[in-house]
JSON list of C-alpha atoms in Angstrom, two decimals:
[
{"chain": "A", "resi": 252, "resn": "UNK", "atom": "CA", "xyz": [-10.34, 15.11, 43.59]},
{"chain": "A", "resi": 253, "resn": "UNK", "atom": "CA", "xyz": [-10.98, 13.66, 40.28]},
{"chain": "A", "resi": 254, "resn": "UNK", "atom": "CA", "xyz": [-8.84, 10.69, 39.32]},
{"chain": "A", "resi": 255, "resn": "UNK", "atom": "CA", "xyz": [-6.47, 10.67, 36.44]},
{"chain": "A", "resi": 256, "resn": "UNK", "atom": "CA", "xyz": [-7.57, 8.42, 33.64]},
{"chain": "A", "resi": 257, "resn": "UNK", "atom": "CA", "xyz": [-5.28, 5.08, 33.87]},
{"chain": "A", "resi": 258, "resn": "UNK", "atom": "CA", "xyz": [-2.84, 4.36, 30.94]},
{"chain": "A", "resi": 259, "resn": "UNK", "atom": "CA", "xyz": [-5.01, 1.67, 30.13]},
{"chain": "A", "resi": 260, "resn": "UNK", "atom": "CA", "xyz": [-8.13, 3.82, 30.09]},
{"chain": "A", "resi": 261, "resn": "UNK", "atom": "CA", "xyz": [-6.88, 6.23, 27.37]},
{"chain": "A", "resi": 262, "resn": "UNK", "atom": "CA", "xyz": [-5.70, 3.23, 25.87]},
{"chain": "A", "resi": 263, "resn": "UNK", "atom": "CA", "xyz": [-9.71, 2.38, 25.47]},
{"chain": "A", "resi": 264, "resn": "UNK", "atom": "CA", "xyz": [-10.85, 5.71, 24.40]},
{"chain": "A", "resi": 265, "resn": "UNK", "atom": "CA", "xyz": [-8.31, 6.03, 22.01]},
{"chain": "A", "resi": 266, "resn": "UNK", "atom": "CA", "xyz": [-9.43, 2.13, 20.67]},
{"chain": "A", "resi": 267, "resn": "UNK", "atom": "CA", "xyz": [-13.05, 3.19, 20.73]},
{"chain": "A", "resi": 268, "resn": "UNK", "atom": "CA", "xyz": [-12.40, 6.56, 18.80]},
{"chain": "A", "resi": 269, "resn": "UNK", "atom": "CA", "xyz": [-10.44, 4.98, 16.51]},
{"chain": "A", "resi": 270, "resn": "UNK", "atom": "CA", "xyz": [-12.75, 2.13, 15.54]},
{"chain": "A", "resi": 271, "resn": "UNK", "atom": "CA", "xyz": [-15.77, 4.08, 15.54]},
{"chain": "A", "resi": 272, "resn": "UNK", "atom": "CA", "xyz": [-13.64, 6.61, 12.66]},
{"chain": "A", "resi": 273, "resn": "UNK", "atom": "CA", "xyz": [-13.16, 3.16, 10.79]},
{"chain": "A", "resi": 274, "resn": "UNK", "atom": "CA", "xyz": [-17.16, 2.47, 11.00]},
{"chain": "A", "resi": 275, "resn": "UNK", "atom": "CA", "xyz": [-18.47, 5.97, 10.26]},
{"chain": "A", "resi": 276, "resn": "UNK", "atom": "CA", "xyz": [-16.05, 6.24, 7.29]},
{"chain": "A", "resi": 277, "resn": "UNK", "atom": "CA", "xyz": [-16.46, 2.32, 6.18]},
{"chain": "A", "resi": 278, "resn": "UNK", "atom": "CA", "xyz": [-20.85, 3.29, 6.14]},
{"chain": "A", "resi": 279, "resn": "UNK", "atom": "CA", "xyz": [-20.07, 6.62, 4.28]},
{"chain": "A", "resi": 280, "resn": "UNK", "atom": "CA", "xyz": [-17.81, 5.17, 1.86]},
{"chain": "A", "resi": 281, "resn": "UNK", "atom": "CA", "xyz": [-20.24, 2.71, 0.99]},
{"chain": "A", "resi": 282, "resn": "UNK", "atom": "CA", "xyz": [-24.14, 3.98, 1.46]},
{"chain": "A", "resi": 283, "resn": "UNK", "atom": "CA", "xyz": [-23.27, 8.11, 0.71]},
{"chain": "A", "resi": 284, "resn": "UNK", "atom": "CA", "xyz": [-20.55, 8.87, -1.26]},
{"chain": "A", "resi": 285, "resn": "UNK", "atom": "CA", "xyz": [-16.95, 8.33, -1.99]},
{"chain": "A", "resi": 286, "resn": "UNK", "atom": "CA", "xyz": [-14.10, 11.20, -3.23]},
{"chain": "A", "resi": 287, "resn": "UNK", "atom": "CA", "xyz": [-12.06, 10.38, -6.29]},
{"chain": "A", "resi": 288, "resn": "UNK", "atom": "CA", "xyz": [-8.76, 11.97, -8.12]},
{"chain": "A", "resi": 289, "resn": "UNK", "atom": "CA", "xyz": [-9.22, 12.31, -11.47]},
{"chain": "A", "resi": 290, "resn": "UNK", "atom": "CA", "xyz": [-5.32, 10.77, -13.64]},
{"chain": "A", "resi": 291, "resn": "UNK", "atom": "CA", "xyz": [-6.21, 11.33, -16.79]},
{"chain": "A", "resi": 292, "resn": "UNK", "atom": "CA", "xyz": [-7.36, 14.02, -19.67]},
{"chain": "A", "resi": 293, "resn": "UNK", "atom": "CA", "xyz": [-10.10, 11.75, -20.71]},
{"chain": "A", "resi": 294, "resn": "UNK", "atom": "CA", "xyz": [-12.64, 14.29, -19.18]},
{"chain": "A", "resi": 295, "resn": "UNK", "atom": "CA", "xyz": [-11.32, 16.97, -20.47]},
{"chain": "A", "resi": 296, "resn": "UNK", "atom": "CA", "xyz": [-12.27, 20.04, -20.01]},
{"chain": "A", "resi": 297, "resn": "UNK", "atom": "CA", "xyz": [-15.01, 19.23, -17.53]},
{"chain": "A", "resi": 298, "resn": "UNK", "atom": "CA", "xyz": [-12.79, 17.01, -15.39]},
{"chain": "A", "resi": 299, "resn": "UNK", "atom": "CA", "xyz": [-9.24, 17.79, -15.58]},
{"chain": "A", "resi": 300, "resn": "UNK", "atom": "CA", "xyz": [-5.80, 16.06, -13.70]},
{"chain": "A", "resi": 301, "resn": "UNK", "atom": "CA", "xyz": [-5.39, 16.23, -10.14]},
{"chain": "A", "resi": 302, "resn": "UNK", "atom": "CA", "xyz": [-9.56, 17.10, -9.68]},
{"chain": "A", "resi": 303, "resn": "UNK", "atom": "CA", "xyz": [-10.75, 16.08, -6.46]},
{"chain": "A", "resi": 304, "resn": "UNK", "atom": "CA", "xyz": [-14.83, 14.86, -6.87]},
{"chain": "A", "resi": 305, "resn": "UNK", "atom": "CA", "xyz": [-17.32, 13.78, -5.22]},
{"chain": "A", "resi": 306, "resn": "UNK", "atom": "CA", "xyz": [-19.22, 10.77, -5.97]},
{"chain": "A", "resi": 307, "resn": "UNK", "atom": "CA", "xyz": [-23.08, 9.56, -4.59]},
{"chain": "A", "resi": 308, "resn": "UNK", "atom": "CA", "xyz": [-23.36, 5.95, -3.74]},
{"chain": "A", "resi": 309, "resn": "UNK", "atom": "CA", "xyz": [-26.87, 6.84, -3.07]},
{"chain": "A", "resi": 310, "resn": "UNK", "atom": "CA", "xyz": [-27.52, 7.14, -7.05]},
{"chain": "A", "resi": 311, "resn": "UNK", "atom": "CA", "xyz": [-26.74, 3.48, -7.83]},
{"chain": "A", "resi": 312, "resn": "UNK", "atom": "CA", "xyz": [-28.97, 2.28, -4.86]},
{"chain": "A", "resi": 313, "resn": "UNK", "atom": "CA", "xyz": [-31.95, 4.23, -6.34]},
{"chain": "A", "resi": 314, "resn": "UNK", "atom": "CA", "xyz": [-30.99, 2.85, -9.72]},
{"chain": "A", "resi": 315, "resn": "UNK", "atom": "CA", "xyz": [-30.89, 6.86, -10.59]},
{"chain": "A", "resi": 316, "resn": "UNK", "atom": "CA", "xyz": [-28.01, 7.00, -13.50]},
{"chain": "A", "resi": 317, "resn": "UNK", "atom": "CA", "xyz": [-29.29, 8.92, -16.70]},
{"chain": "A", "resi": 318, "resn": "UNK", "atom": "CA", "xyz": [-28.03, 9.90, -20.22]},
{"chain": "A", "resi": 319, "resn": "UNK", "atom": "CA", "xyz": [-25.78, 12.70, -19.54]},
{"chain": "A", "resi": 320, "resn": "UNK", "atom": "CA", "xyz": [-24.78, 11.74, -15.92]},
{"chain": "A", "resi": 321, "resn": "UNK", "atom": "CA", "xyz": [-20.62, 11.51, -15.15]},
{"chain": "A", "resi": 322, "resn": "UNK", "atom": "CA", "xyz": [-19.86, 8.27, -13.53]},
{"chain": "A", "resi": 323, "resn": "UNK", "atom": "CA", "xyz": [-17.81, 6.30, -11.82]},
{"chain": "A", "resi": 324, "resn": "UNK", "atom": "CA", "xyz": [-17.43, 2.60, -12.54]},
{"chain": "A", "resi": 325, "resn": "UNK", "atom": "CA", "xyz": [-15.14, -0.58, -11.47]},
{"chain": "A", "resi": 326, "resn": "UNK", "atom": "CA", "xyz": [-12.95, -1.98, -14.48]},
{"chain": "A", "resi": 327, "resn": "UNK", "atom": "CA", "xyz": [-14.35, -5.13, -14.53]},
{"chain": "A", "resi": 328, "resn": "UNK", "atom": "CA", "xyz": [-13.93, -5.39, -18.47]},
{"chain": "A", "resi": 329, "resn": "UNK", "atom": "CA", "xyz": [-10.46, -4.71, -18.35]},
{"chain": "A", "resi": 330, "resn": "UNK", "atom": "CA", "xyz": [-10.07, -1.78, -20.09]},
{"chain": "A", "resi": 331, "resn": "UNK", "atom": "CA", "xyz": [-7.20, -0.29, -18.07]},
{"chain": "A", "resi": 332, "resn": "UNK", "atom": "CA", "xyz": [-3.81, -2.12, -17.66]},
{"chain": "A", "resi": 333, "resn": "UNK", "atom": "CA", "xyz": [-3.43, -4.03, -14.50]},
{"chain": "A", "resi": 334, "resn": "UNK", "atom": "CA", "xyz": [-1.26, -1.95, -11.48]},
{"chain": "A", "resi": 335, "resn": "UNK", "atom": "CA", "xyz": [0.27, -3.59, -8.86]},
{"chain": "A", "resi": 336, "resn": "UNK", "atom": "CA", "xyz": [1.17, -1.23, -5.96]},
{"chain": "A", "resi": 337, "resn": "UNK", "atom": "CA", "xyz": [4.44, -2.07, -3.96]},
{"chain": "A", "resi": 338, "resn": "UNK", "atom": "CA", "xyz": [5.72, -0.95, -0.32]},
{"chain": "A", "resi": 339, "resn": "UNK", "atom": "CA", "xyz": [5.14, 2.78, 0.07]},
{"chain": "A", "resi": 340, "resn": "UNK", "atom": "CA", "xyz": [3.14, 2.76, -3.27]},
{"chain": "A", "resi": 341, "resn": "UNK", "atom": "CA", "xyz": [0.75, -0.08, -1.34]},
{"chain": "A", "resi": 342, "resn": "UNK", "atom": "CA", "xyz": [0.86, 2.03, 2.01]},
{"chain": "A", "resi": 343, "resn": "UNK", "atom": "CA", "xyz": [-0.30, 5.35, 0.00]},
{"chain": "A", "resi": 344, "resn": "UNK", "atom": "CA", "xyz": [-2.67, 3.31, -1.74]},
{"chain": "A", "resi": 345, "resn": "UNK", "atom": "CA", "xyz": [-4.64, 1.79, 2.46]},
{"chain": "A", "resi": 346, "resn": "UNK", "atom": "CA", "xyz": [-4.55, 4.99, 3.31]},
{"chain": "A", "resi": 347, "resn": "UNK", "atom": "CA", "xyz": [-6.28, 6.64, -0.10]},
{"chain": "A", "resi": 348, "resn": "UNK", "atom": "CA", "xyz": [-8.54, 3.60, 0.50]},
{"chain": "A", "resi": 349, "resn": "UNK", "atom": "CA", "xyz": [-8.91, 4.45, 3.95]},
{"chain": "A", "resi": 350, "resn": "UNK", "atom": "CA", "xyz": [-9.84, 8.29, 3.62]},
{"chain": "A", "resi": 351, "resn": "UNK", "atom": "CA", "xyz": [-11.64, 7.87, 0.57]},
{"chain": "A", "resi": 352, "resn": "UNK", "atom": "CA", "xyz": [-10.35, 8.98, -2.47]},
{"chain": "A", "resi": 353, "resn": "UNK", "atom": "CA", "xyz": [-9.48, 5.47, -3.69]},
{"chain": "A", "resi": 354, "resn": "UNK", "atom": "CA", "xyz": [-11.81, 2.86, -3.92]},
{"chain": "A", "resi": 355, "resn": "UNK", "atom": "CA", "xyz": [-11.12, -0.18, -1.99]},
{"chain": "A", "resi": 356, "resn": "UNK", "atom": "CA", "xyz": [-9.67, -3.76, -2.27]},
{"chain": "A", "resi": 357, "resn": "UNK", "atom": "CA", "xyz": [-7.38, -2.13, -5.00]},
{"chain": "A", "resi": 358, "resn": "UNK", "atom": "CA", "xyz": [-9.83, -2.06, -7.90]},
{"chain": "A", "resi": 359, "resn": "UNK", "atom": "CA", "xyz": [-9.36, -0.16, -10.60]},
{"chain": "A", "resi": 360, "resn": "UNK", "atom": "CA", "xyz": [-11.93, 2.45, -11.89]},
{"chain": "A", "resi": 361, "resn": "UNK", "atom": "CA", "xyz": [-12.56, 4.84, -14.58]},
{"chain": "A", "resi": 362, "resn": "UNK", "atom": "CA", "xyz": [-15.03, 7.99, -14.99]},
{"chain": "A", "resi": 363, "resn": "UNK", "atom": "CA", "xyz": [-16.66, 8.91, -18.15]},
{"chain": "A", "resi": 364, "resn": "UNK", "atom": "CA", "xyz": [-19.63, 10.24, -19.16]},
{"chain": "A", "resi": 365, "resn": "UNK", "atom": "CA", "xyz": [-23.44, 8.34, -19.58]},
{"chain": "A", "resi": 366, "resn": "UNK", "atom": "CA", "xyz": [-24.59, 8.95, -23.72]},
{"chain": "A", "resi": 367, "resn": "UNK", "atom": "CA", "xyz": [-26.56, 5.73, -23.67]},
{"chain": "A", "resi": 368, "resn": "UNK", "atom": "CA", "xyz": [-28.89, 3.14, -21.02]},
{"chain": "A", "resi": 369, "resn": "UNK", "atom": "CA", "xyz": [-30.44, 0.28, -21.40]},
{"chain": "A", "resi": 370, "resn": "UNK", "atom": "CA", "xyz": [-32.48, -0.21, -24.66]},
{"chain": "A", "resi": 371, "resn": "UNK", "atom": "CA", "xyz": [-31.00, 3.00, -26.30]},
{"chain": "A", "resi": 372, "resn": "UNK", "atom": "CA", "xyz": [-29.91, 2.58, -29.93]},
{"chain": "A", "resi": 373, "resn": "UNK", "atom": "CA", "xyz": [-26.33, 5.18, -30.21]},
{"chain": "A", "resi": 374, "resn": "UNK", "atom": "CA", "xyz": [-25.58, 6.15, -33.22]},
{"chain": "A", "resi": 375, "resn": "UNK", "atom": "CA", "xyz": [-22.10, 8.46, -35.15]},
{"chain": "A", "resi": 376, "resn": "UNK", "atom": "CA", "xyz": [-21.83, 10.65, -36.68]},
{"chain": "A", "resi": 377, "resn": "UNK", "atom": "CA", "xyz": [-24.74, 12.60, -38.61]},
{"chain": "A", "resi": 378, "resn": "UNK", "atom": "CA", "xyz": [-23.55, 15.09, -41.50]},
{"chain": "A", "resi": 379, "resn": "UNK", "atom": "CA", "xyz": [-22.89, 17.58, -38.80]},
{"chain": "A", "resi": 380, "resn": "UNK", "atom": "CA", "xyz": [-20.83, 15.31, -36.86]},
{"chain": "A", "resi": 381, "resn": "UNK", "atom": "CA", "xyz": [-22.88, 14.70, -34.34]},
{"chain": "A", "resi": 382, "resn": "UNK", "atom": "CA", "xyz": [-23.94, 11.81, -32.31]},
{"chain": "A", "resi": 383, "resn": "UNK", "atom": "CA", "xyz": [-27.99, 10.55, -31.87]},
{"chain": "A", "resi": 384, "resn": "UNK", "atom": "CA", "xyz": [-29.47, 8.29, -29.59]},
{"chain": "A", "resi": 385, "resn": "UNK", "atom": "CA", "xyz": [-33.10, 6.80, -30.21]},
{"chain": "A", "resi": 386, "resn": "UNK", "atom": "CA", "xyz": [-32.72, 9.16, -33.20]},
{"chain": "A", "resi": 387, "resn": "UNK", "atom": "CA", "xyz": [-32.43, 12.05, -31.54]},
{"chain": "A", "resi": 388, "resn": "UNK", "atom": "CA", "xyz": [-29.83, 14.23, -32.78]},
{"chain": "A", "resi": 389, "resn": "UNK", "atom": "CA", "xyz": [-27.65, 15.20, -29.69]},
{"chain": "A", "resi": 390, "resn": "UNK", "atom": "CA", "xyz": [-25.38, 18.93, -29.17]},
{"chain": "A", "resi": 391, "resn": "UNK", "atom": "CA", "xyz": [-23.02, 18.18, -26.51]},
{"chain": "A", "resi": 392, "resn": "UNK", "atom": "CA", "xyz": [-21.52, 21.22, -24.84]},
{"chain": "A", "resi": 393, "resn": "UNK", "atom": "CA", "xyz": [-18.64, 19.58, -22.83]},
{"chain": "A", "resi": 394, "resn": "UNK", "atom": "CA", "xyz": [-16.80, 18.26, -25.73]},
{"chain": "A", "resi": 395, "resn": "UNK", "atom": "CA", "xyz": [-14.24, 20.03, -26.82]},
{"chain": "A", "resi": 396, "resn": "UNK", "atom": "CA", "xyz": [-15.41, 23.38, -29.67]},
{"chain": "A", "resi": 397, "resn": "UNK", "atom": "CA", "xyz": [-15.27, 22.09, -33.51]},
{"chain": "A", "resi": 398, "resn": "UNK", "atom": "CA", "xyz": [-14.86, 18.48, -32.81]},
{"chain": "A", "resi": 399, "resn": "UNK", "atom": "CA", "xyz": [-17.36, 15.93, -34.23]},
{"chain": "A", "resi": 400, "resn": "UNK", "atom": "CA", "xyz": [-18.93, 13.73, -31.35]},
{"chain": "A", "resi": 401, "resn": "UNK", "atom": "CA", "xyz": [-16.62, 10.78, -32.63]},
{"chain": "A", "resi": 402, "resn": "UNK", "atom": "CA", "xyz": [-13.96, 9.95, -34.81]},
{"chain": "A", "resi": 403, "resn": "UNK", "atom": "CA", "xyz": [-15.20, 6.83, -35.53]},
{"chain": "A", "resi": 404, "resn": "UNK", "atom": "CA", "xyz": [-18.63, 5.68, -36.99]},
{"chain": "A", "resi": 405, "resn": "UNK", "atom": "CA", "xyz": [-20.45, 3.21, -34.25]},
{"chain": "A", "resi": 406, "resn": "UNK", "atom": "CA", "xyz": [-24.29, 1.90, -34.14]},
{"chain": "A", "resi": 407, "resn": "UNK", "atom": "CA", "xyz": [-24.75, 0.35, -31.21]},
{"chain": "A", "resi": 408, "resn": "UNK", "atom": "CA", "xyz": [-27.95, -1.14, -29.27]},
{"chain": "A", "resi": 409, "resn": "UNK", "atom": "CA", "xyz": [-27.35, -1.20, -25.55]},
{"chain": "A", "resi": 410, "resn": "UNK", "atom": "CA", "xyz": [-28.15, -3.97, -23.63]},
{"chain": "A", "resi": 411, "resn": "UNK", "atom": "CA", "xyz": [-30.44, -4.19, -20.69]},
{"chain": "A", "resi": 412, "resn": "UNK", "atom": "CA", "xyz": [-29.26, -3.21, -17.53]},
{"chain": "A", "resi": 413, "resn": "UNK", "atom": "CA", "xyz": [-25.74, -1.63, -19.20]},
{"chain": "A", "resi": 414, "resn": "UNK", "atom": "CA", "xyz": [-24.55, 1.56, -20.34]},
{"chain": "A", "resi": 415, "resn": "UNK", "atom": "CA", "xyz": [-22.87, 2.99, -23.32]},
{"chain": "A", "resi": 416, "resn": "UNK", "atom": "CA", "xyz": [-20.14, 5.40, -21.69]},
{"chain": "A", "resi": 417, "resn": "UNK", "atom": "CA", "xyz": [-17.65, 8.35, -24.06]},
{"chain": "A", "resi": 418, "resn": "UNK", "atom": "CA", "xyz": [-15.35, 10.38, -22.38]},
{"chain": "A", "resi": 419, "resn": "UNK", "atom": "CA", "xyz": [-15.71, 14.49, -22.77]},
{"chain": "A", "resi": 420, "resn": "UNK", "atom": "CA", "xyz": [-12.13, 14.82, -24.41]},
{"chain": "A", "resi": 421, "resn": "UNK", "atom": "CA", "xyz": [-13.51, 12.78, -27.21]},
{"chain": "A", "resi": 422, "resn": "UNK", "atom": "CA", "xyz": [-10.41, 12.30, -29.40]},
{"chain": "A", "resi": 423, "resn": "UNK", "atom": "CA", "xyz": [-8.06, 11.26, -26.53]},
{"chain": "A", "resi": 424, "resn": "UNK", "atom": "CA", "xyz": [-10.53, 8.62, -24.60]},
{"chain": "A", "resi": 425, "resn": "UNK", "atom": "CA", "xyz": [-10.30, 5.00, -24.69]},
{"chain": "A", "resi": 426, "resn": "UNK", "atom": "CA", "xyz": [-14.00, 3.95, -23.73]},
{"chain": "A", "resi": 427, "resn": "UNK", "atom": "CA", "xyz": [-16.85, 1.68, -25.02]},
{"chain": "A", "resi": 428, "resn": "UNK", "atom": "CA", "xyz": [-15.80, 2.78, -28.81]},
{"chain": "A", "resi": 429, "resn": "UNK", "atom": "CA", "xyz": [-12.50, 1.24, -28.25]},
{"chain": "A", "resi": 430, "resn": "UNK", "atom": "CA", "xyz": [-13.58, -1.98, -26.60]},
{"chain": "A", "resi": 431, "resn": "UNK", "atom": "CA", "xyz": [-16.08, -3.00, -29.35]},
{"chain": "A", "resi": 432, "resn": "UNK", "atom": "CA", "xyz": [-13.88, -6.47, -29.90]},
{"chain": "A", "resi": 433, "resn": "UNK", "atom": "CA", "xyz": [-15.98, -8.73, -28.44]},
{"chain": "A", "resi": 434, "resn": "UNK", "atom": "CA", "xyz": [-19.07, -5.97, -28.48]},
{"chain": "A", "resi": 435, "resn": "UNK", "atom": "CA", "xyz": [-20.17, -7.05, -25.52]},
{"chain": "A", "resi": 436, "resn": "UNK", "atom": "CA", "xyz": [-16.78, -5.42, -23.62]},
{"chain": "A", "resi": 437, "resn": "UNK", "atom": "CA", "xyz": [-18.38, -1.70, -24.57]},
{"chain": "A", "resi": 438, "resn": "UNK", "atom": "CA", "xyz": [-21.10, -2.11, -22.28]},
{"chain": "A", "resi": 439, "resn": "UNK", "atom": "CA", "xyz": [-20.61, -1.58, -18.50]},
{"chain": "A", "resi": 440, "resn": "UNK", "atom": "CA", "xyz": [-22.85, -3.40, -16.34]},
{"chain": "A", "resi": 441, "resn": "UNK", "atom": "CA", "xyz": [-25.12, -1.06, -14.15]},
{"chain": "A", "resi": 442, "resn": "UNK", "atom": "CA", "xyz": [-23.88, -3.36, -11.38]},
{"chain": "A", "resi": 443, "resn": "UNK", "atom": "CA", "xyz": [-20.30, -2.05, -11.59]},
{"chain": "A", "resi": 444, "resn": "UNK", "atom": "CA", "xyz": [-21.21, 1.39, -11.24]},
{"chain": "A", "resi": 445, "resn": "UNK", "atom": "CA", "xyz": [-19.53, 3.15, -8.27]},
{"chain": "A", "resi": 446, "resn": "UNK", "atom": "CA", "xyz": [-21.53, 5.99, -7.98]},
{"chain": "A", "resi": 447, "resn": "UNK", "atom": "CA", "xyz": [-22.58, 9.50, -10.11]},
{"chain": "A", "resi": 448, "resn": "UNK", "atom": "CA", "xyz": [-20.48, 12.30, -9.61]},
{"chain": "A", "resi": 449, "resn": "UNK", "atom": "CA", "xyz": [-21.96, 15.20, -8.44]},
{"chain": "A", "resi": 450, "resn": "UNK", "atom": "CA", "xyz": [-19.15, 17.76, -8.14]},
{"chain": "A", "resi": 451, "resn": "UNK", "atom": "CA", "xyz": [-15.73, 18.99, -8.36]},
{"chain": "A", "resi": 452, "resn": "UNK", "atom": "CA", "xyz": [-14.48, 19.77, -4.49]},
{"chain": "A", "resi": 453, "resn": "UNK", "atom": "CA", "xyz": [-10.72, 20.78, -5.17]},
{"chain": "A", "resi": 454, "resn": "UNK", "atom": "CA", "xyz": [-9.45, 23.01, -6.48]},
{"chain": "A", "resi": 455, "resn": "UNK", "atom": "CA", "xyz": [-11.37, 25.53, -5.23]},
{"chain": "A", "resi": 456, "resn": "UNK", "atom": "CA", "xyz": [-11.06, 27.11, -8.80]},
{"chain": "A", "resi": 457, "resn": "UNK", "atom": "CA", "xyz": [-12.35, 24.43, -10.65]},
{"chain": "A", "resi": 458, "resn": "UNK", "atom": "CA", "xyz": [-15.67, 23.73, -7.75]},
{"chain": "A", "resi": 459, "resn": "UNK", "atom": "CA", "xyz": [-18.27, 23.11, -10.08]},
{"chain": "A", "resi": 460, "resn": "UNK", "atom": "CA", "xyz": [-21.36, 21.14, -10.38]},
{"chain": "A", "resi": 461, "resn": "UNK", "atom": "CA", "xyz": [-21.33, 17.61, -13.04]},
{"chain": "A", "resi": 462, "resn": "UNK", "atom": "CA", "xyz": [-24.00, 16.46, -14.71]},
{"chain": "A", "resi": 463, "resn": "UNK", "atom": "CA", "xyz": [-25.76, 17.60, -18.07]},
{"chain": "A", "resi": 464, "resn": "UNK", "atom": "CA", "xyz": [-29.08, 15.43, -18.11]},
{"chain": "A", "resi": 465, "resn": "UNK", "atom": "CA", "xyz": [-31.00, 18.48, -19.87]},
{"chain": "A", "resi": 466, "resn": "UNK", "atom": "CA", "xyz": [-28.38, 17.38, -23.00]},
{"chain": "A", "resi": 467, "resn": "UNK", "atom": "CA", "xyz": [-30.61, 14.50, -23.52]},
{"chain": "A", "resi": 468, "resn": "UNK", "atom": "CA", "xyz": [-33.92, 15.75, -22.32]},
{"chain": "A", "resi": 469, "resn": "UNK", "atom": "CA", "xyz": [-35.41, 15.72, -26.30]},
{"chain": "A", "resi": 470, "resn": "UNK", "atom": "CA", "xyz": [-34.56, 11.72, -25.97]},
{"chain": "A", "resi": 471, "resn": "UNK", "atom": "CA", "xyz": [-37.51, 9.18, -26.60]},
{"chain": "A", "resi": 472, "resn": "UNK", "atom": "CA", "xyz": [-37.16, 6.16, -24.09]},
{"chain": "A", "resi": 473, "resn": "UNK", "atom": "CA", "xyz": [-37.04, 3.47, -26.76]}
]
């Protein structure tokens, strides 16, 4: 007859299951990828509230982030108002940490879109109220139909190992136009990059695939 496990041997198995769950989602978390709810309309209508998506770690490791590439990045500028979480607020917030869809030690991020890396010179708005970058006049697809690229006239040059970042739902985003006071606050450090997103996962009805790099494919490396 087989002998019946000892409370303090389930105890152990349980432990050991449990802990290796913590490792295997603490190495996916931060060598694969990462899930992320999108708040805000700033991405609309590619990203909308309540999206669920998926984002690579492996792209920043490569160093693989293009023009036209949707992104996730830490706030280290500042750009969003500080939130402090409180009792169940703090407990949601472990366990979103936890499972994945919040990034961890209770830093903030944003997604947005990739129109310019380093060395690029951005430019708004030709005549046709569009943007260009290296001089290449750009069409952009995701933004929303009959509205110029910006509302406001930039030229821009970004810096080394930064990138220039616009959200989709161009009049309702507050991104590097709006942070051009010091300039230097527009530009978000490669380092601070999160990860590329690669798709929508949930809702089923909005599954899609992100990324238009082809958008900038007629761009000269400067």
């Amino acid at each position: 007859m087989q002998k019946k496990p000892s409370g303090f041997s389930w105890l152990k198995e349980c432990a050991i299951i449990v802990v290796g769950a913590l490792v295997l989602s603490t190495v996916i978390r931060a060598f694969i990828f990462q899930m992320f709810w999108i708040p805000s309309p700033s991405m609309r209508s590619t990203l909308v509230e309540n999206d669920r998506i998926v984002v690579s770690r492996i792209s920043t490791f490569r160093g693989d982030i293009e023009r036209g590439d949707v992104i996730v990045f830490n706030d280290a500028k500042g750009w969003l108002p500080r939130a402090e979480s409180e009792g169940a607020g703090r407990i949601l917030r472990s366990v979103g940490e936890f499972i994945g869809i919040l990034p961890a030690n209770g830093e903030q991020t944003l997604v947005k879109r990739v129109i310019g890396v380093g060395g690029d010179r951005v430019q708004c708005c030709t005549a046709n109220g569009a943007l260009t970058v290296n001089g290449q006049e750009i069409t952009e697809p995701y933004i929303p139909a009959g509205e110029p690229a910006s509302r406001m006239e930039f030229d821009v040059t970004v810096p080394e190992g930064s990138v220039w970042v616009m959200g989709d739902n161009r009049p309702n985003s507050a991104d590097s136009r709006f942070h051009m006071d010091p300039l230097e606050n527009a530009f978000i450090d490669t380092d601070e990059i999160v990860g590329r997103a690669t798709m929508v996962l949930w809702p089923l009805g909005h599954w899609s695939w992100l990324g238009d790099r082809d958008v900038f494919s007629a761009v000269k490396d400067s």
